mmCIF file of C-alpha atoms in Angstrom:
data_model
loop_
_atom_site.group_PDB
_atom_site.id
_atom_site.type_symbol
_atom_site.label_atom_id
_atom_site.label_comp_id
_atom_site.label_asym_id
_atom_site.label_seq_id
_atom_site.Cartn_x
_atom_site.Cartn_y
_atom_site.Cartn_z
ATOM 1 C CA UNK O 1 20.087 -6.010 -25.319
ATOM 2 C CA UNK O 2 18.618 -5.624 -29.061
ATOM 3 C CA UNK O 3 16.704 -8.839 -28.490
ATOM 4 C CA UNK O 4 15.090 -7.523 -25.446
ATOM 5 C CA UNK O 5 14.372 -4.138 -27.112
ATOM 6 C CA UNK O 6 13.039 -5.918 -30.139
ATOM 7 C CA UNK O 7 10.879 -8.213 -28.093
ATOM 8 C CA UNK O 8 9.196 -5.146 -26.411
ATOM 9 C CA UNK O 9 8.684 -3.184 -29.747
ATOM 10 C CA UNK O 10 7.016 -6.053 -31.418
ATOM 11 C CA UNK O 11 4.939 -6.937 -28.453
ATOM 12 C CA UNK O 12 3.807 -3.205 -28.088
ATOM 13 C CA UNK O 13 3.195 -2.728 -31.795
ATOM 14 C CA UNK O 14 1.440 -6.377 -32.450
ATOM 15 C CA UNK O 15 0.414 -7.769 -29.234
ATOM 16 C CA UNK O 16 -1.406 -10.499 -31.063
ATOM 17 C CA UNK O 17 1.221 -11.145 -33.491
ATOM 18 C CA UNK O 18 1.633 -15.096 -33.992
ATOM 19 C CA UNK O 19 5.072 -16.638 -32.169
ATOM 20 C CA UNK O 20 6.208 -17.008 -35.866
ATOM 21 C CA UNK O 21 6.670 -13.447 -36.486
ATOM 22 C CA UNK O 22 10.276 -13.585 -36.962
ATOM 23 C CA UNK O 23 11.844 -10.282 -36.196
ATOM 24 C CA UNK O 24 14.419 -10.943 -33.668
ATOM 25 C CA UNK O 25 17.706 -11.127 -34.897
ATOM 26 C CA UNK O 26 17.014 -8.480 -37.814
ATOM 27 C CA UNK O 27 18.273 -5.051 -37.442
ATOM 28 C CA UNK O 28 16.187 -2.027 -38.594
ATOM 29 C CA UNK O 29 17.701 0.440 -40.627
ATOM 30 C CA UNK O 30 16.289 3.079 -38.533
ATOM 31 C CA UNK O 31 14.019 4.185 -35.557
ATOM 32 C CA UNK O 32 11.487 6.904 -35.087
ATOM 33 C CA UNK O 33 11.598 8.897 -31.713
ATOM 34 C CA UNK O 34 8.019 10.218 -32.285
ATOM 35 C CA UNK O 35 6.205 10.998 -28.898
ATOM 36 C CA UNK O 36 9.109 12.779 -27.464
ATOM 37 C CA UNK O 37 9.112 16.478 -29.014
ATOM 38 C CA UNK O 38 5.904 16.241 -30.814
ATOM 39 C CA UNK O 39 3.265 14.929 -28.971
ATOM 40 C CA UNK O 40 0.321 12.885 -30.455
ATOM 41 C CA UNK O 41 -2.502 11.881 -27.974
ATOM 42 C CA UNK O 42 -2.308 8.356 -29.057
ATOM 43 C CA UNK O 43 1.214 7.843 -27.761
ATOM 44 C CA UNK O 44 -0.064 8.555 -24.318
ATOM 45 C CA UNK O 45 -3.710 7.038 -24.304
ATOM 46 C CA UNK O 46 -2.828 4.349 -21.694
ATOM 47 C CA UNK O 47 -5.165 1.076 -22.233
ATOM 48 C CA UNK O 48 -8.097 3.297 -23.850
ATOM 49 C CA UNK O 49 -6.516 4.337 -27.043
ATOM 50 C CA UNK O 50 -7.533 2.405 -30.148
ATOM 51 C CA UNK O 51 -6.587 4.579 -33.154
ATOM 52 C CA UNK O 52 -3.940 6.293 -34.368
ATOM 53 C CA UNK O 53 -5.832 9.526 -35.237
ATOM 54 C CA UNK O 54 -8.459 10.529 -32.654
ATOM 55 C CA UNK O 55 -12.144 9.948 -33.719
ATOM 56 C CA UNK O 56 -15.063 12.273 -33.843
ATOM 57 C CA UNK O 57 -13.019 15.189 -32.596
ATOM 58 C CA UNK O 58 -12.530 13.168 -29.090
ATOM 59 C CA UNK O 59 -8.949 12.934 -27.592
ATOM 60 C CA UNK O 60 -7.426 9.893 -26.559
ATOM 61 C CA UNK O 61 -4.328 11.389 -24.362
ATOM 62 C CA UNK O 62 -4.732 10.880 -20.634
ATOM 63 C CA UNK O 63 -1.055 11.470 -19.401
ATOM 64 C CA UNK O 64 2.091 12.853 -20.239
ATOM 65 C CA UNK O 65 4.711 11.019 -18.136
ATOM 66 C CA UNK O 66 6.411 11.460 -15.679
ATOM 67 C CA UNK O 67 4.258 14.323 -13.974
ATOM 68 C CA UNK O 68 0.857 14.541 -15.715
ATOM 69 C CA UNK O 69 -1.356 11.690 -15.145
ATOM 70 C CA UNK O 70 -5.293 10.967 -14.725
ATOM 71 C CA UNK O 71 -6.754 12.949 -17.697
ATOM 72 C CA UNK O 72 -9.120 10.136 -18.279
ATOM 73 C CA UNK O 73 -12.121 12.292 -17.719
ATOM 74 C CA UNK O 74 -10.978 15.160 -19.918
ATOM 75 C CA UNK O 75 -8.484 13.576 -22.650
ATOM 76 C CA UNK O 76 -6.540 15.653 -24.783
ATOM 77 C CA UNK O 77 -6.376 15.419 -28.779
ATOM 78 C CA UNK O 78 -3.331 17.412 -29.715
ATOM 79 C CA UNK O 79 -0.168 18.966 -28.122
ATOM 80 C CA UNK O 80 -1.352 22.670 -28.660
ATOM 81 C CA UNK O 81 -4.857 21.815 -26.835
ATOM 82 C CA UNK O 82 -3.023 20.069 -24.035
ATOM 83 C CA UNK O 83 -0.732 23.190 -23.669
ATOM 84 C CA UNK O 84 -3.458 25.794 -23.679
ATOM 85 C CA UNK O 85 -5.723 23.722 -21.290
ATOM 86 C CA UNK O 86 -2.704 23.081 -18.927
ATOM 87 C CA UNK O 87 -1.624 26.939 -19.091
ATOM 88 C CA UNK O 88 -5.462 28.066 -18.424
ATOM 89 C CA UNK O 89 -5.642 25.210 -15.309
ATOM 90 C CA UNK O 90 -2.204 25.239 -13.848
ATOM 91 C CA UNK O 91 -0.245 28.171 -15.111
ATOM 92 C CA UNK O 92 2.851 28.874 -17.097
ATOM 93 C CA UNK O 93 5.090 27.488 -14.474
ATOM 94 C CA UNK O 94 3.681 23.907 -14.212
ATOM 95 C CA UNK O 95 3.265 23.811 -17.975
ATOM 96 C CA UNK O 96 7.014 24.294 -18.305
ATOM 97 C CA UNK O 97 7.645 21.685 -15.514
ATOM 98 C CA UNK O 98 5.632 18.990 -17.078
ATOM 99 C CA UNK O 99 6.761 19.534 -20.628
ATOM 100 C CA UNK O 100 10.432 19.922 -19.281
ATOM 101 C CA UNK O 101 10.159 16.731 -17.186
ATOM 102 C CA UNK O 102 8.839 14.498 -20.119
ATOM 103 C CA UNK O 103 11.260 15.832 -22.641
ATOM 104 C CA UNK O 104 14.338 15.159 -20.265
ATOM 105 C CA UNK O 105 12.862 11.652 -19.406
ATOM 106 C CA UNK O 106 11.002 10.044 -22.425
ATOM 107 C CA UNK O 107 14.312 9.378 -24.312
ATOM 108 C CA UNK O 108 17.784 9.628 -22.417
ATOM 109 C CA UNK O 109 21.347 9.209 -23.351
ATOM 110 C CA UNK O 110 21.312 5.453 -22.492
ATOM 111 C CA UNK O 111 18.435 5.006 -25.270
ATOM 112 C CA UNK O 112 20.858 6.753 -28.002
ATOM 113 C CA UNK O 113 23.717 4.299 -26.750
ATOM 114 C CA UNK O 114 21.431 1.326 -26.929
ATOM 115 C CA UNK O 115 20.099 2.371 -30.508
ATOM 116 C CA UNK O 116 23.580 2.825 -31.686
ATOM 117 C CA UNK O 117 25.372 -0.431 -30.060
ATOM 118 C CA UNK O 118 22.406 -2.435 -31.595
ATOM 119 C CA UNK O 119 23.592 -1.402 -35.047
ATOM 120 C CA UNK O 120 20.464 1.018 -35.935
ATOM 121 C CA UNK O 121 22.236 3.846 -37.907
ATOM 122 C CA UNK O 122 19.226 6.171 -38.481
ATOM 123 C CA UNK O 123 17.076 8.101 -36.321
ATOM 124 C CA UNK O 124 14.002 10.109 -37.234
ATOM 125 C CA UNK O 125 13.503 12.736 -34.660
ATOM 126 C CA UNK O 126 10.357 14.942 -35.482
ATOM 127 C CA UNK O 127 10.362 18.361 -34.364
ATOM 128 C CA UNK O 128 7.481 20.663 -34.089
ATOM 129 C CA UNK O 129 7.375 24.057 -35.859
ATOM 130 C CA UNK O 130 7.418 25.653 -32.375
ATOM 131 C CA UNK O 131 11.270 24.541 -31.964
ATOM 132 C CA UNK O 132 11.394 27.614 -34.592
ATOM 133 C CA UNK O 133 8.984 29.858 -33.328
ATOM 134 C CA UNK O 134 11.282 32.817 -33.610
ATOM 135 C CA UNK O 135 11.200 32.469 -37.182
ATOM 136 C CA UNK O 136 7.539 33.962 -36.922
ATOM 137 C CA UNK O 137 8.742 37.350 -35.431
ATOM 138 C CA UNK O 138 7.709 39.484 -38.119
ATOM 139 C CA UNK O 139 3.979 38.412 -36.906
ATOM 140 C CA UNK O 140 4.702 39.548 -33.499
ATOM 141 C CA UNK O 141 8.299 40.165 -32.312
ATOM 142 C CA UNK O 142 7.048 40.221 -28.674
ATOM 143 C CA UNK O 143 5.514 36.936 -28.587
ATOM 144 C CA UNK O 144 7.770 34.651 -31.295
ATOM 145 C CA UNK O 145 11.206 35.653 -29.899
ATOM 146 C CA UNK O 146 14.226 33.886 -29.176
ATOM 147 C CA UNK O 147 14.177 32.058 -25.875
ATOM 148 C CA UNK O 148 9.934 32.226 -25.682
ATOM 149 C CA UNK O 149 9.187 29.292 -23.607
ATOM 150 C CA UNK O 150 5.401 29.449 -24.504
ATOM 151 C CA UNK O 151 3.723 30.584 -27.656
ATOM 152 C CA UNK O 152 0.321 30.630 -29.024
ATOM 153 C CA UNK O 153 -0.415 29.340 -32.336
ATOM 154 C CA UNK O 154 -0.255 31.942 -34.760
ATOM 155 C CA UNK O 155 -3.888 31.052 -36.409
ATOM 156 C CA UNK O 156 -5.630 29.908 -33.299
ATOM 157 C CA UNK O 157 -4.319 32.076 -30.701
ATOM 158 C CA UNK O 158 -6.878 31.935 -28.318
ATOM 159 C CA UNK O 159 -7.374 28.294 -28.313
ATOM 160 C CA UNK O 160 -4.059 26.658 -28.864
ATOM 161 C CA UNK O 161 -0.524 26.976 -27.115
ATOM 162 C CA UNK O 162 2.938 25.092 -27.457
ATOM 163 C CA UNK O 163 5.706 24.835 -25.129
ATOM 164 C CA UNK O 164 8.676 25.551 -27.368
ATOM 165 C CA UNK O 165 11.821 23.401 -27.755
ATOM 166 C CA UNK O 166 14.979 24.865 -26.074
ATOM 167 C CA UNK O 167 17.311 24.723 -29.222
ATOM 168 C CA UNK O 168 20.441 24.578 -26.803
ATOM 169 C CA UNK O 169 19.143 22.032 -25.143
ATOM 170 C CA UNK O 170 18.366 20.137 -28.111
ATOM 171 C CA UNK O 171 21.900 20.500 -29.505
ATOM 172 C CA UNK O 172 23.392 18.694 -26.512
#
């Protein structure tokens, strides 16, 4: 399982690498689970993404599996802008459905079992500030409260929103 996992990772990370690249058989000390709880457009750019950072203020994100596809004509550049766009165009219930489906399927228990059984002992799990949005309750206790599901960015309230990460679900 580890060899297959490593081959997939190398094929994705360095598709043009020479066949002499000898990484199979070595166990990395850790793994980064980016793209699961903190969204970056280049993770979800399909075949069109070419940069780790969006260029010229134009986004590369065209999907958010498993429910959001086909945003090629209006790619997103950040999680906050994607959330706000979906909130305005599809409504709160649909936003929560899309984000919940992504978070429950992008990384699953089997992935953690594969990571552990392969000998990897460290996991980096980036968390968005919105995981702890209730810490901003002094700004607006009615908005940044425990259990809030969608919160505005505290500095760009009209332009950017975020779906919070349920800490009870995360603790599982």
